[in-house]
Coordinates of C-alpha atoms in Angstrom, one line a residue:
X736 CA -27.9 -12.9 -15.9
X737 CA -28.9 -16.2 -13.7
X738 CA -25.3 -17.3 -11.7
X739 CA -25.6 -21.0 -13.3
X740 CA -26.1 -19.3 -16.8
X741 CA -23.1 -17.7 -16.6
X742 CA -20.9 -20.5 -15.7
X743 CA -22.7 -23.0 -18.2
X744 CA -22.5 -20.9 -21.7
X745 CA -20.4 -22.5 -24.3
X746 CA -17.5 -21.0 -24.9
X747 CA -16.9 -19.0 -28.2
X748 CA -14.9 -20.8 -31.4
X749 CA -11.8 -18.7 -31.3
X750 CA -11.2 -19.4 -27.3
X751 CA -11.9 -23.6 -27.7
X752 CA -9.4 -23.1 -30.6
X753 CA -7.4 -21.8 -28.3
X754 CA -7.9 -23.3 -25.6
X755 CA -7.3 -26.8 -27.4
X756 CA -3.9 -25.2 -28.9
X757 CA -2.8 -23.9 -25.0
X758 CA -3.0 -27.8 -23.9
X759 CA -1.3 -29.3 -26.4
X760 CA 1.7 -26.5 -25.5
X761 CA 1.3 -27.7 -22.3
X762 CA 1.2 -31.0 -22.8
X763 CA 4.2 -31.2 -24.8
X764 CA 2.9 -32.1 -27.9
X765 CA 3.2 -28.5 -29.3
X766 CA 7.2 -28.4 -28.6
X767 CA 9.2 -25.3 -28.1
X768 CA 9.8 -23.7 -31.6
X769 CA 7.4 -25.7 -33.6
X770 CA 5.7 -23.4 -36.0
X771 CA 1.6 -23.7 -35.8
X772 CA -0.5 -24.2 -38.9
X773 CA -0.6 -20.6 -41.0
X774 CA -3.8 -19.2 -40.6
X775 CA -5.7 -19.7 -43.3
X776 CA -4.8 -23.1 -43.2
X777 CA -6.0 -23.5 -39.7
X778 CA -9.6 -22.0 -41.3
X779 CA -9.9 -24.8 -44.0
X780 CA -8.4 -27.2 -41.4
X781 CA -11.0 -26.7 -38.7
X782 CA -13.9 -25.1 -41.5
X783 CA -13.5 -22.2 -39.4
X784 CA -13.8 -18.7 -40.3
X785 CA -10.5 -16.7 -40.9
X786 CA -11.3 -14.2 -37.9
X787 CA -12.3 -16.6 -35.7
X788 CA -8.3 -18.4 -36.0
X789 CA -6.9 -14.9 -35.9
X790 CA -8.5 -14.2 -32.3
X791 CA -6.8 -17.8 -31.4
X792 CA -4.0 -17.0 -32.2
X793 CA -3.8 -13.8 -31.0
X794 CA -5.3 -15.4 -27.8
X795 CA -2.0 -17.5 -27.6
X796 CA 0.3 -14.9 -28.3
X797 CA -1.1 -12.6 -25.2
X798 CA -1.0 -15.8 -23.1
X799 CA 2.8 -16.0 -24.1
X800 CA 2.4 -19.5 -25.4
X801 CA 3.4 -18.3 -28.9
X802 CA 5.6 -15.9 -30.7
X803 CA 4.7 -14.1 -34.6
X804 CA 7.8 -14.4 -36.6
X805 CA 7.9 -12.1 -39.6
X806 CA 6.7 -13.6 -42.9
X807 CA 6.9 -17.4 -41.1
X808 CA 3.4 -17.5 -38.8
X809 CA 3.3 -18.4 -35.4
X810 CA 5.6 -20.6 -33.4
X811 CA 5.8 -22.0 -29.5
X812 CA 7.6 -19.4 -27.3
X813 CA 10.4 -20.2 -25.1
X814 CA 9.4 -22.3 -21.8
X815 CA 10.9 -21.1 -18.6
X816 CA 11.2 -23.5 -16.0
X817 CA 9.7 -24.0 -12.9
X818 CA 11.4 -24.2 -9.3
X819 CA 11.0 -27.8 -7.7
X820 CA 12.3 -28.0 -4.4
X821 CA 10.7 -26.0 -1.3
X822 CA 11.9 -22.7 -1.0
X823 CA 13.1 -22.6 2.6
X824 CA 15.7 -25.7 2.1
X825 CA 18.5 -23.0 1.9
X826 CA 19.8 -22.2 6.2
X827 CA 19.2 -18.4 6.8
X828 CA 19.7 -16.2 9.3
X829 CA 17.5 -13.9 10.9
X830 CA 17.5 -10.2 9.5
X831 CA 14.3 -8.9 10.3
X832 CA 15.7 -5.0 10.1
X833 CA 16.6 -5.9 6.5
X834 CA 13.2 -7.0 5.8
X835 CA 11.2 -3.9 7.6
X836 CA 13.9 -1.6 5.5
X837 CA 12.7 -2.9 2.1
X838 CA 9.6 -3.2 2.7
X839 CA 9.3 0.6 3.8
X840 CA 11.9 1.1 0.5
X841 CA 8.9 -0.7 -1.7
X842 CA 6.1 1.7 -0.3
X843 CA 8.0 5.0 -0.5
X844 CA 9.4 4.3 -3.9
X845 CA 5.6 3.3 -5.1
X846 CA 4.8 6.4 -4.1
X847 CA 7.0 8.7 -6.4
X848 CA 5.4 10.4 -9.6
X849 CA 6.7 8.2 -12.9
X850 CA 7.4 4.8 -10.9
X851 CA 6.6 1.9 -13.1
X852 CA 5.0 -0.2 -10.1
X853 CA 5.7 -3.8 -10.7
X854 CA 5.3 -4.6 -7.0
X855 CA 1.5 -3.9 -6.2
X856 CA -1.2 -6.8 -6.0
X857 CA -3.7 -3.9 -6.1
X858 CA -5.9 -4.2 -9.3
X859 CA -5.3 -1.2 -11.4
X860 CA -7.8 -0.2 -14.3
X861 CA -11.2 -0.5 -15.2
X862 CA -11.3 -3.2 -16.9
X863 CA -10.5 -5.2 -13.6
X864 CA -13.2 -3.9 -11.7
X865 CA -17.5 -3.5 -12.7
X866 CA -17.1 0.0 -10.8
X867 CA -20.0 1.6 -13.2
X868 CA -22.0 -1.6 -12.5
X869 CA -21.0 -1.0 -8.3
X870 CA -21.8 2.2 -8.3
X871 CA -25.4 2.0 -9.6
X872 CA -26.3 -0.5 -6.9
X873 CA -24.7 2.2 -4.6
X874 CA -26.5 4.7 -5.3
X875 CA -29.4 2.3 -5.6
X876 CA -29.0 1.9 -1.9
X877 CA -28.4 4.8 -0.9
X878 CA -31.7 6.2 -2.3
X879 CA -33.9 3.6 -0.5
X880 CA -31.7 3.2 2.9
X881 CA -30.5 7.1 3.6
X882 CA -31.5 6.1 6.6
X883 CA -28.3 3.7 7.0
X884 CA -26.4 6.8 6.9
X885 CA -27.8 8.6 9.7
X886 CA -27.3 5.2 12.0
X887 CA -24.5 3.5 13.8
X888 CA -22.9 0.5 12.1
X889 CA -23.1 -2.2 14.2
X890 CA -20.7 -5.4 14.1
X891 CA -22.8 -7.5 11.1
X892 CA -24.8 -3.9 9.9
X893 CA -25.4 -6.3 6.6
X894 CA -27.4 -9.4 7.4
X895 CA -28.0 -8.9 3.0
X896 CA -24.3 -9.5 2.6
X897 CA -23.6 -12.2 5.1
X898 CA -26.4 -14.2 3.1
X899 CA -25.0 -13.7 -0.2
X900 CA -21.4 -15.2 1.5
X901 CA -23.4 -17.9 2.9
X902 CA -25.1 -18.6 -0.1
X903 CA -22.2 -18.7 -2.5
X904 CA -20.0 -20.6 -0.2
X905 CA -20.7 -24.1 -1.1
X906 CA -19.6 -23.2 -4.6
X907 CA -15.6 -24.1 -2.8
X908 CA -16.4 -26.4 0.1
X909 CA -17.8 -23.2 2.4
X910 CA -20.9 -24.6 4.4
X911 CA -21.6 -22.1 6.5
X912 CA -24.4 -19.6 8.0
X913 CA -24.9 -15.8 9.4
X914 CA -23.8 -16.6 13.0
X915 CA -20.6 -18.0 12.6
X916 CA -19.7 -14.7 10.0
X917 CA -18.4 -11.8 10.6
X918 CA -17.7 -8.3 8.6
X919 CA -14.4 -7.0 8.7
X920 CA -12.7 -3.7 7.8
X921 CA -10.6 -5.9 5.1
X922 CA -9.0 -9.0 5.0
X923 CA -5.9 -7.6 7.4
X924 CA -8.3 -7.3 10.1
X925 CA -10.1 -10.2 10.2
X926 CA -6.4 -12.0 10.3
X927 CA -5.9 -9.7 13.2
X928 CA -9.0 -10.9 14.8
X929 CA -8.7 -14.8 14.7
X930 CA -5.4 -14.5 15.9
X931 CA -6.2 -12.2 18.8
X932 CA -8.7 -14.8 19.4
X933 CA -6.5 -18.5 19.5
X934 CA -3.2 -16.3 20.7
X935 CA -1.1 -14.8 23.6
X936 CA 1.4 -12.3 23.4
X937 CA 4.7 -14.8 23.5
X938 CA 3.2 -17.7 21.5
X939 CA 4.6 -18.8 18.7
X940 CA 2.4 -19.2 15.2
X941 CA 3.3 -21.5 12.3
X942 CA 3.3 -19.8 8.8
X943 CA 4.6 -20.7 5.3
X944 CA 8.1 -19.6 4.3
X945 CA 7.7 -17.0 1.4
X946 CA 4.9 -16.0 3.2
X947 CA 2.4 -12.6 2.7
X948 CA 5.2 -9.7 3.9
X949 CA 2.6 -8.2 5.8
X950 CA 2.2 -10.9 8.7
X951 CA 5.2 -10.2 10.1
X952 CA 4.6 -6.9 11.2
X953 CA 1.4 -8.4 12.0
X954 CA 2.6 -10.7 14.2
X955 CA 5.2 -8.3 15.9
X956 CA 2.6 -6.0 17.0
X957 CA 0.7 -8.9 18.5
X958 CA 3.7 -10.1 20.1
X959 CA 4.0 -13.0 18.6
X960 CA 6.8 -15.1 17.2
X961 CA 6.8 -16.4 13.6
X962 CA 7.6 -19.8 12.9
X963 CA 8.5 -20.4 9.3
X964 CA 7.6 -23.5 7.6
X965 CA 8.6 -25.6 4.2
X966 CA 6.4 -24.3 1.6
X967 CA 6.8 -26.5 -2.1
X968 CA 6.3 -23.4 -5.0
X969 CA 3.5 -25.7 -6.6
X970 CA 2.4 -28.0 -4.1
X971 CA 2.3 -25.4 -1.1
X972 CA 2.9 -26.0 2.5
X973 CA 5.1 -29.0 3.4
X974 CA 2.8 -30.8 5.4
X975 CA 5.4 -33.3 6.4
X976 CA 7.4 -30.6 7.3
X977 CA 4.7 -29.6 9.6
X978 CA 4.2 -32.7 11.5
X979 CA 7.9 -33.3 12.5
X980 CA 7.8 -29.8 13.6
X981 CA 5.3 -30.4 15.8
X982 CA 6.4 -33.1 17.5
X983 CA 8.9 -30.9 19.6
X984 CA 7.6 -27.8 18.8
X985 CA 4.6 -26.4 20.0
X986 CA 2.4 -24.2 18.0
X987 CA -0.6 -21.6 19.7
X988 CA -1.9 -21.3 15.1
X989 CA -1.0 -21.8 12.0
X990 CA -1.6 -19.4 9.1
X991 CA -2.0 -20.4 5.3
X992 CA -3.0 -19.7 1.9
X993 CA -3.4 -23.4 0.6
X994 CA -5.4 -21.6 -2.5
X995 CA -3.3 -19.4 -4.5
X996 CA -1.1 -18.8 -2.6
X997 CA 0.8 -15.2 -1.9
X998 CA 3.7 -14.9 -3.5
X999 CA 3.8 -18.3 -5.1
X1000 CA 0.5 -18.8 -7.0
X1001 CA -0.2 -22.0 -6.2
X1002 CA -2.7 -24.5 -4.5
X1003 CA -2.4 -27.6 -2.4
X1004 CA -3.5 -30.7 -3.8
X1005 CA -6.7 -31.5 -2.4
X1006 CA -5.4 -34.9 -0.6
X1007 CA -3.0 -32.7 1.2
X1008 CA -5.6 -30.2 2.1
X1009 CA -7.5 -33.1 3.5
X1010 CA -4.5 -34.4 5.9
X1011 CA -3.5 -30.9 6.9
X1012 CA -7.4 -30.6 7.8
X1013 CA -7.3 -33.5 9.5
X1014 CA -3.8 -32.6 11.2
X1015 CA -4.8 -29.4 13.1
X1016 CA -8.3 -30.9 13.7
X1017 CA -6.4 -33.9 15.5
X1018 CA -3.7 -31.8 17.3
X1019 CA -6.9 -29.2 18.0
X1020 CA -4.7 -26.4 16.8
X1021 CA -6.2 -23.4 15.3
X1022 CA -5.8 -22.5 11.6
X1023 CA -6.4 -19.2 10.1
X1024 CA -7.1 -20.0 6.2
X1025 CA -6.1 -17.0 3.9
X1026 CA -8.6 -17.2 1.1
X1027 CA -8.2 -13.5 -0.3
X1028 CA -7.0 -14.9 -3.7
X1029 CA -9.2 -18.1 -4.3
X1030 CA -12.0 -16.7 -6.0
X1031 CA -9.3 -16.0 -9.2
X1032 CA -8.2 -19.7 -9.4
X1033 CA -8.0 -20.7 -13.2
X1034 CA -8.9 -24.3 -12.7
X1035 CA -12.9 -24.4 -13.4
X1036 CA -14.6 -25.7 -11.1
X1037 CA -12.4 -24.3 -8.2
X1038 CA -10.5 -26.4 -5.8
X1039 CA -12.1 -26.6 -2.6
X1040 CA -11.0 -24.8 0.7
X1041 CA -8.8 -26.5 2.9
X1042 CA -12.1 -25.1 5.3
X1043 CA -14.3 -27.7 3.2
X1044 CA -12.0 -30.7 5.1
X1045 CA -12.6 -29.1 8.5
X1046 CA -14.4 -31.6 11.3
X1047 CA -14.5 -29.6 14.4
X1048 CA -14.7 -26.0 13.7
X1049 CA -10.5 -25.7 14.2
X1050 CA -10.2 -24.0 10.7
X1051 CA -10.9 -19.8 10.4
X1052 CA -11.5 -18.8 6.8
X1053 CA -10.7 -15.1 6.2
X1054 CA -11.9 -13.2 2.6
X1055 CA -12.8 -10.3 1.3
X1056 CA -13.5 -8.5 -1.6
X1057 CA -10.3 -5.9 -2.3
X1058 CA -9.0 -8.6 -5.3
X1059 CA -11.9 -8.9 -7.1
X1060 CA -15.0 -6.0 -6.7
X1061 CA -14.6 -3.2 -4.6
X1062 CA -11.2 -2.2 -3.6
X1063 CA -11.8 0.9 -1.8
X1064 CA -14.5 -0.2 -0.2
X1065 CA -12.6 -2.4 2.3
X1066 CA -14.9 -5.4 2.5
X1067 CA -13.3 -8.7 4.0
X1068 CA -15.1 -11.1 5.9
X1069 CA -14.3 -13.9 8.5
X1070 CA -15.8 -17.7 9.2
X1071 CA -14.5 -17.5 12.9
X1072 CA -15.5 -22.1 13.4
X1073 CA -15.4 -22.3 16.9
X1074 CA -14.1 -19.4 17.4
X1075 CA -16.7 -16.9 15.9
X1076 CA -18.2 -15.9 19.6
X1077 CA -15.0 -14.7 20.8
X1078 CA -13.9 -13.1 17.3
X1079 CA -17.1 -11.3 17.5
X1080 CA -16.6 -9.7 21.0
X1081 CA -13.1 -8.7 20.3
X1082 CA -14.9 -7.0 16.9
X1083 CA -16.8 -4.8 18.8
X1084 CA -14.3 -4.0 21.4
X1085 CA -11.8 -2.7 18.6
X1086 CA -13.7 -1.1 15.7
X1087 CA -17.3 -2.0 16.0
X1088 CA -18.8 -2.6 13.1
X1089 CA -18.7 -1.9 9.4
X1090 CA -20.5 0.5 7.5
X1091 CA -24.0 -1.2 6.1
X1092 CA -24.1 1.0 3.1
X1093 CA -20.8 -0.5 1.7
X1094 CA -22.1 -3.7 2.3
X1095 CA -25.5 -3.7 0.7
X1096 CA -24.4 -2.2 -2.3
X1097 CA -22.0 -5.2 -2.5
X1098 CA -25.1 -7.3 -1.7
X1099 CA -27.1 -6.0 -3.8
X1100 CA -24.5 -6.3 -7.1
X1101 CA -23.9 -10.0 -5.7
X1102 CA -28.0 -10.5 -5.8
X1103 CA -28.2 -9.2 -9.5
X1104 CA -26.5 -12.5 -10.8
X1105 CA -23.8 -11.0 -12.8
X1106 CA -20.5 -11.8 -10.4
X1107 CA -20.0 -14.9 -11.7
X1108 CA -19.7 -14.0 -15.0
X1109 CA -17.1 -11.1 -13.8
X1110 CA -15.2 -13.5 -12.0
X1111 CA -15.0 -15.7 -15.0
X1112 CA -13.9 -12.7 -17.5
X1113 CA -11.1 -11.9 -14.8
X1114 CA -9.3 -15.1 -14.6
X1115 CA -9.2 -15.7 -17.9
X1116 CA -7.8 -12.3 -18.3
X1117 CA -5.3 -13.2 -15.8
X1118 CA -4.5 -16.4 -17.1
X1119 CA -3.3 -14.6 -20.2
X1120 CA -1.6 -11.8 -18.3
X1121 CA 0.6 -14.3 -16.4
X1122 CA 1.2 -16.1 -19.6
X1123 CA 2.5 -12.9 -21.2
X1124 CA 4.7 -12.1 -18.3
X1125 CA 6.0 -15.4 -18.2
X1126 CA 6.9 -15.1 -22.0
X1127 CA 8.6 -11.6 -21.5
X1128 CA 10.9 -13.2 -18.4
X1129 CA 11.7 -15.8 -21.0
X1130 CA 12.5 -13.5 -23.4
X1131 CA 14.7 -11.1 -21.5
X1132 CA 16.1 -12.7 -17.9
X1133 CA 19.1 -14.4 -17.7
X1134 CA 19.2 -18.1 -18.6
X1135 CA 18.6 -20.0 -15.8
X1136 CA 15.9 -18.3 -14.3
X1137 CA 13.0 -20.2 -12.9
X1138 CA 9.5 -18.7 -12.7
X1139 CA 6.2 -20.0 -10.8
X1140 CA 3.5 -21.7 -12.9
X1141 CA 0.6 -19.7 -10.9
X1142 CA -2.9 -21.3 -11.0
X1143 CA -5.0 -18.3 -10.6
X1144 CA -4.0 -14.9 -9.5
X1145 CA -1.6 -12.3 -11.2
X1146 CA 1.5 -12.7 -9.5
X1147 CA 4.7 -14.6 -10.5
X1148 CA 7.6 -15.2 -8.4
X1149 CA 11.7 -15.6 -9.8
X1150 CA 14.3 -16.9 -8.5
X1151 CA 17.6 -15.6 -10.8
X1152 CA 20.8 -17.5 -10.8
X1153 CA 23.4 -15.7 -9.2
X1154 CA 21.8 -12.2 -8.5
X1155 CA 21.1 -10.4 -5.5
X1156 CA 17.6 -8.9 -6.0
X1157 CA 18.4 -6.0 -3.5
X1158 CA 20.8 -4.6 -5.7
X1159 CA 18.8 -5.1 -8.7
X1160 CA 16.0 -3.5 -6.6
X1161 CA 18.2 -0.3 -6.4
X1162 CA 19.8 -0.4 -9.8
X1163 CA 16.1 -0.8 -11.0
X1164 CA 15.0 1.9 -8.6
X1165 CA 17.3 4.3 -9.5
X1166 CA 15.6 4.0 -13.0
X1167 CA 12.0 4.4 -11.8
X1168 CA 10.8 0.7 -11.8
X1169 CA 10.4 -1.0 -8.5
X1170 CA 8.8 -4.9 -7.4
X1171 CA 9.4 -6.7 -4.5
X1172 CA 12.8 -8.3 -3.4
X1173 CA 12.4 -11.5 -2.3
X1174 CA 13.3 -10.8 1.1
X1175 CA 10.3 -9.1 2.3
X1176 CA 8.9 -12.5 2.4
X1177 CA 11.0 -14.4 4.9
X1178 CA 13.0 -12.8 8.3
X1179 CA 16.2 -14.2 6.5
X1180 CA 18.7 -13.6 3.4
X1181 CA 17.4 -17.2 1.8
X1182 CA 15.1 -15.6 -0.9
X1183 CA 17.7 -13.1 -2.0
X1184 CA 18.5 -14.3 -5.6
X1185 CA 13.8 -13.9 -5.6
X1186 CA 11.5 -11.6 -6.7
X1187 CA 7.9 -11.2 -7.2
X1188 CA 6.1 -9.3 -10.1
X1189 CA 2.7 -8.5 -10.1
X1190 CA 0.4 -8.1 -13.6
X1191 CA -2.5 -7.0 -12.2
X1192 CA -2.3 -3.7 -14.8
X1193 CA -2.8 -3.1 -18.1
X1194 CA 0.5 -4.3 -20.1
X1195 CA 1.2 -1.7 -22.2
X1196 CA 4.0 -0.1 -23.7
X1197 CA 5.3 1.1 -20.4
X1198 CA 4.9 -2.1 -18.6
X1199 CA 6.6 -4.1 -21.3
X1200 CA 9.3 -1.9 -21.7
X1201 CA 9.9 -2.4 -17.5
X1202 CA 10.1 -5.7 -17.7
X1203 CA 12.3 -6.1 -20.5
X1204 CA 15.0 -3.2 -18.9
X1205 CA 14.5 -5.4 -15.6
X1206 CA 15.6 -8.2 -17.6
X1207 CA 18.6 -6.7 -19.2
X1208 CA 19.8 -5.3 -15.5
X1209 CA 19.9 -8.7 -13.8
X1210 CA 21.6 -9.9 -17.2
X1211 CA 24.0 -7.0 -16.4
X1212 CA 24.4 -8.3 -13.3
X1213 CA 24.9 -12.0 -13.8
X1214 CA 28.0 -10.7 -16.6
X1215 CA 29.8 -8.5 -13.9
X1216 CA 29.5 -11.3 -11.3
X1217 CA 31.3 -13.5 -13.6

């Protein structure tokens, strides 16, 4: 199937149905509790088939935007507010043992037979993945190119791949070409690279307060100090913030996710894209842009790249694709601007290259025309997966609780009036469901009352039943505290 096809087919009855219904939720002019038309008199409404209002509906209701009452139709579910302030206006201090103690909690608790895991933003299940699709062109490869596996892999072994990257790029505001690309093993080492690159053990690097968990150990290993800066949970990083900052402050990088953002979900408007871009190109300061998560925005077309605002080369783009095609296969990638020459020597003085079968079988799916289409099947899934989750914290949190409005992605951060998530990470724990305590996401106790849930799984039974015992503990909670 041609790309532009793909993203230019009309969409089915039941989802503009539903899609028509989901904005006027939104909107407001489908209140909380109003009961939708019944279904058959949606059909003679719209002259649309009875099925075709069913799958609506039913579209809705795995969205979370409406409930089935018994013998009374559908109605708006329960609306869980949003958090408007940044999240690093709380003071905090500095507990960066706490944080490495969780963390390694997290992974050796995710690692114990019967754990419902509620903390990994891994893809889980085939219907996330094309892996027959993948494998095909694998094997495809392999069967024309066995010599690739008798040969060294050298730093850019795919020149197949690094066109299909160039060639897609423009699609967010990515103009770029072969030369100033580079093949990573994964999206952690191509952050590893461009800061190697712009840094020196001591300097100190700006990044967004919650931020990924991994860059701190990141950053420690490098020896280099975090700075933590103002991050708004749906306008992203405080740019203001950032300019007073750096007025006594001096900064060797920044690194951000202004596109669905990690743990927050969401994306910087583009006017503040273009002053941040415009900032660091200024200030010549470099900034590593996290991109690992863009390709599942929901908005259609996608917001562009802070990188599409870049004048002078000051802005790295790192991405990959672990969230979207091939997991295992450990594919990121890295647009090094100015810095690609130096990013590509310290690539071949640490790991060499990457393995060229992995990336022309990559290459070769991307070339048959049908990733688009993927992509566009997987944020619409996820759309209604975050949705759902939404409606089940609704449902079964304490009142009070605020919850992320993501726009794309599958994760959804909490903040829970008056509960410490550590202990409801071990009262949890102790019942075989784990996620991830908000303080793995900062170097102090401000986050503590946060948590992040992931739904990139199937939500069945199991999953369900998790959330809602979640729910019921931190209620548990909340009624001993007062």
């Amino acid at each position: 199937m041609d790309t532009e096809d793909a993203t230019t087919m009309i969409p089915p009855r039941y989802q503009r149905l539903s899609d028509e219904l989901a904005e006027a939720i939104h909107g407001g002019r489908l209140p909380v509790g109003s009961r939708l038309p019944s279904l058959r008199q949606m059909a003679s409404q719209r002259q649309l088939s009875l099925n075709t209002v069913i799958a609506a509906y039913r579209q809705l209701e795995d969205a979370g935007l409406v409930i089935p009452r018994p013998k009374a139709g559908f109605e708006v579910a329960p609306r869980l507010s949003v958090p408007q302030r940044s999240l690093r206006d709380a003071p905090s201090a500095p507990t960066a043992p706490l944080q490495q103690v969780l963390m390694a909690r997290v992974l050796e608790a995710q690692r114990r037979p019967g754990v419902i895991d509620l903390a990994f933003a891994g893809p889980r299940g085939r219907q996330f993945y094309p892996g027959a699709q993948l494998a095909r062109h694998t094997a495809q490869v392999l069967r024309h190119g066995q010599q690739t596996v008798e040969t060294y892999a050298r730093p850019n072994g795919s020149p197949r791949l690094l066109a299909q990257i160039v060639r897609r790029g423009p699609r967010m505001g990515l103009h770029t070409h072969p030369e100033r690309l580079l093949l990573t093993h994964g999206a952690m080492e191509a952050l590893q690279l461009a800061l190697r690159a712009v840094t020196q053990p001591g300097d100190a690097v700006g990044i967004e307060a919650p931020s990924y968990f991994n860059l701190y150990p990141l950053l420690t290993t490098l020896g280099l100090q975090p700075i933590e800066l103002p991050t708004h949970p749906q306008r992203g990083l405080d740019v203001d913030a950032l300019e007073a900052l750096l007025e006594h402050t001096p900064l060797a990088a920044l690194v951000v996710m202004p596109t669905v953002h990690n743990p927050l979900g969401c994306t910087m408007p583009i006017a503040d894209k273009q002053r941040l871009a415009e900032l660091v190109n200024a200030r010549q300061l470099p900034l590593i842009e996290d991109a690992v998560y863009a390709e599942l925005q929901f908005s259609e077309p996608p917001a562009p790249l802070l990188k599409a605002f870049d004048r002078d080369g000051w802005v790295m783009v790192v991405g990959g694709f672990s969230k979207t095609l091939a997991p295992d296969y450990r594919i990121g990638w890295l647009d090094g601007g100015r810095f690609a020459e130096r990013i590509a020597l310290l690539k071949f003085q640490s790991t060499g290259g990457e393995p060229q079968l992995l990336g022309d079988a990559v290459a070769a799916y991307l070339e048959a025309g049908s990733y688009e289409h993927h992509l566009h099947r997987m944020r619409r899934l996820y759309r209604e997966q975050v949705g759902r989750l939404r409606q089940l914290v609704a449902e079964h949190f304490p009142a009070g609780t605020c919850a992320t409005e993501p726009q794309g992605g599958f994760l959804l951060w909490l903040e829970l009036p008056g509960v410490d998530t550590r202990e409801l990470f071990e009262r949890a724990l102790a019942e075989d469901i784990v996620f991830m305590p908000g303080q793995v996401y900062s170097r102090g106790a401000r986050y503590r009352h946060c948590l992040r849930l992931s739904c990139c799984q199937t939500l069945d039974a199991h999953f369900i039943a998790a959330v809602e015992r979640l729910g019921a503990i931190a209620r548990e909670l909340v009624a001993a505290t007062r």
